[in-house]
Tab-separated table of C-alpha atoms in Angstrom:
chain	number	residue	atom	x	y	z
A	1438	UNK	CA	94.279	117.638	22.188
A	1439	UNK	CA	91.013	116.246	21.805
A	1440	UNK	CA	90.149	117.874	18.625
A	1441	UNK	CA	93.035	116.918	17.246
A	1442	UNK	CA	92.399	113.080	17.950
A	1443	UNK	CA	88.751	113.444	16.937
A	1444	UNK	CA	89.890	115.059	13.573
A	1445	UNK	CA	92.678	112.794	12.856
A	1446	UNK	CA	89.970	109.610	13.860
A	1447	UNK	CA	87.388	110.884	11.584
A	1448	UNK	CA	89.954	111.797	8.538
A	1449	UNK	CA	91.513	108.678	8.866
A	1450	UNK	CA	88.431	106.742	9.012
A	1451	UNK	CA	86.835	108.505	5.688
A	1452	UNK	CA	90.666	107.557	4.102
A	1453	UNK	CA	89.393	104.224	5.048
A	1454	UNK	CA	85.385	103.757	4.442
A	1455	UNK	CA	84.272	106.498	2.225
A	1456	UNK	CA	88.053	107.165	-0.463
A	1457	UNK	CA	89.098	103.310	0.430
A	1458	UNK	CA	92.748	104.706	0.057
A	1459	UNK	CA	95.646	104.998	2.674
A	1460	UNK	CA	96.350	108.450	3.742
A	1461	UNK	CA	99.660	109.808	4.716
A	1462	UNK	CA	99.181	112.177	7.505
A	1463	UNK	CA	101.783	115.183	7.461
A	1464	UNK	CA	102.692	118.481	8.467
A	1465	UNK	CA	101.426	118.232	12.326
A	1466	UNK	CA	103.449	119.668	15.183
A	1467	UNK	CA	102.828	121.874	17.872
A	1468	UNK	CA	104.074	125.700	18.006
A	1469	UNK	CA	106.415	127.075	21.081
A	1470	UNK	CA	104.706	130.185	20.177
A	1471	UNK	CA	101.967	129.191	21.326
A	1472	UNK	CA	100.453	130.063	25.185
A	1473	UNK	CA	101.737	127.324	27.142
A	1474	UNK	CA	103.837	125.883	25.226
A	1475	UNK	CA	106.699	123.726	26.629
A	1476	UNK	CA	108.777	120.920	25.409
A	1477	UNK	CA	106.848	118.121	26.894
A	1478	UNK	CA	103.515	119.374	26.051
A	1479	UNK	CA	104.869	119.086	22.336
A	1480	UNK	CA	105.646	115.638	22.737
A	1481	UNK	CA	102.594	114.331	24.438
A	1482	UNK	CA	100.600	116.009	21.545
A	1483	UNK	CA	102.886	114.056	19.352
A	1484	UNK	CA	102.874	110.793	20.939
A	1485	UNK	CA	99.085	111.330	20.819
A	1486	UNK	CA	99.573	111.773	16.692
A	1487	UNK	CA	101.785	109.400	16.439
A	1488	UNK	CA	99.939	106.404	18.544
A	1489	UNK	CA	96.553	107.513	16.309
A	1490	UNK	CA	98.500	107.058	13.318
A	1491	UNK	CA	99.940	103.841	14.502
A	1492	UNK	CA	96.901	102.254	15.473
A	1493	UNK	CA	95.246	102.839	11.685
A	1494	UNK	CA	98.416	101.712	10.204
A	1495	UNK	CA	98.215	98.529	11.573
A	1496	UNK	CA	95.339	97.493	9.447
A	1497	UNK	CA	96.475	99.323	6.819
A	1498	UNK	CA	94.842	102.440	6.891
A	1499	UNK	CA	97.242	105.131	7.168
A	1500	UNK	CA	101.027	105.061	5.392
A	1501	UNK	CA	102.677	106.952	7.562
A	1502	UNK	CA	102.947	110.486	8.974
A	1503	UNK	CA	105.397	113.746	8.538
A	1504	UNK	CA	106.274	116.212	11.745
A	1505	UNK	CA	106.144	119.693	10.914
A	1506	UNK	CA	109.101	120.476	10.894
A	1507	UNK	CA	112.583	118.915	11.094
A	1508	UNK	CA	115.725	121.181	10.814
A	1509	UNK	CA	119.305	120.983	11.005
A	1510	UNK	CA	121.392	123.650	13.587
A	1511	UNK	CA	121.903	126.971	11.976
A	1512	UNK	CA	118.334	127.404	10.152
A	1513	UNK	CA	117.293	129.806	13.022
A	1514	UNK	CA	116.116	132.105	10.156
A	1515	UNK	CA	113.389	129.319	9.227
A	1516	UNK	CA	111.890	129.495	12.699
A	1517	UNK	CA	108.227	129.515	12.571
A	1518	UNK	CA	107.714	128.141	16.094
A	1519	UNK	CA	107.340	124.574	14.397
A	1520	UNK	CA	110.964	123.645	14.316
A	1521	UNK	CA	112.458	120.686	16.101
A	1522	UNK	CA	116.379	120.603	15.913
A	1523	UNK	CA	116.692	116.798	16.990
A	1524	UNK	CA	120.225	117.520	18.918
A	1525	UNK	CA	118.744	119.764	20.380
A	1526	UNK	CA	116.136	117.844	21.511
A	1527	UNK	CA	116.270	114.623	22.626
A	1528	UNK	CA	113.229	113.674	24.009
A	1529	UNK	CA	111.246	114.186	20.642
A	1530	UNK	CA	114.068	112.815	18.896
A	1531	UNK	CA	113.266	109.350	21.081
A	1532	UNK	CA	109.731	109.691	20.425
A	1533	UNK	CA	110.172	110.371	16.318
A	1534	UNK	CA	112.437	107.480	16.256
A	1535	UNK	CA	110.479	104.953	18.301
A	1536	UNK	CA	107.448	105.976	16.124
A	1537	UNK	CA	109.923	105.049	12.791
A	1538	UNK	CA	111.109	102.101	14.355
A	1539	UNK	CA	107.359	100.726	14.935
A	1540	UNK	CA	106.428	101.625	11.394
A	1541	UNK	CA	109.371	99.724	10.280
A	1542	UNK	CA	108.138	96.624	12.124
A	1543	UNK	CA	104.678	96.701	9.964
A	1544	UNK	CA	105.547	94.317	7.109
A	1545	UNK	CA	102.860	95.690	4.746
A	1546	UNK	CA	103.678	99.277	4.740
């Protein structure tokens, strides 16, 4: 986890000081095929994206970002480990829609 936060920090603050563009920050998730995997490890590692891209969005740094990946029942023959059937579960689905919903709030995005 904390490579990923010190990689997102530093590419979102080049975005900012060095290409002086916003970035849109996509295809990050976290693999249950992956040693220790479990539900709730996925979503603190995306509530740890998702509050890094949040905070750089606020001052306009970052435009958004895009989960890796989002599927509807039945695509079991897409599984790469990435997947993340949202009736399936609920718990990311409340943390991909509260990150939407506080997006949605910034007026300049």
């Amino acid at each position: 986890m904390a490579f990923m936060l010190r990689w997102t920090t530093s590419h979102l603050t080049d975005s900012e000081t060095i290409i002086k563009k916003p970035m849109v920050f996509s295809e990050f998730g976290k693999s249950s095929k992956d040693p220790g995997y479990s539900p709730s490890a996925r979503d603190s590692f995306l509530n740890a994206v998702y509050t890094n891209i949040y905070n750089f969005a606020r001052s306009g740094g970052i435009g958004g970002g895009l989960v890796w990946q989002l599927m509807a029942e039945g695509m079991q023959s897409y599984d790469d480990g990435y997947e993340i059937v949202l009736s399936q579960n609920p718990s990311t689905s409340g943390i991909i829609t509260q990150q939407s919903n506080k997006m949605i709030a910034l007026d300049h995005i």
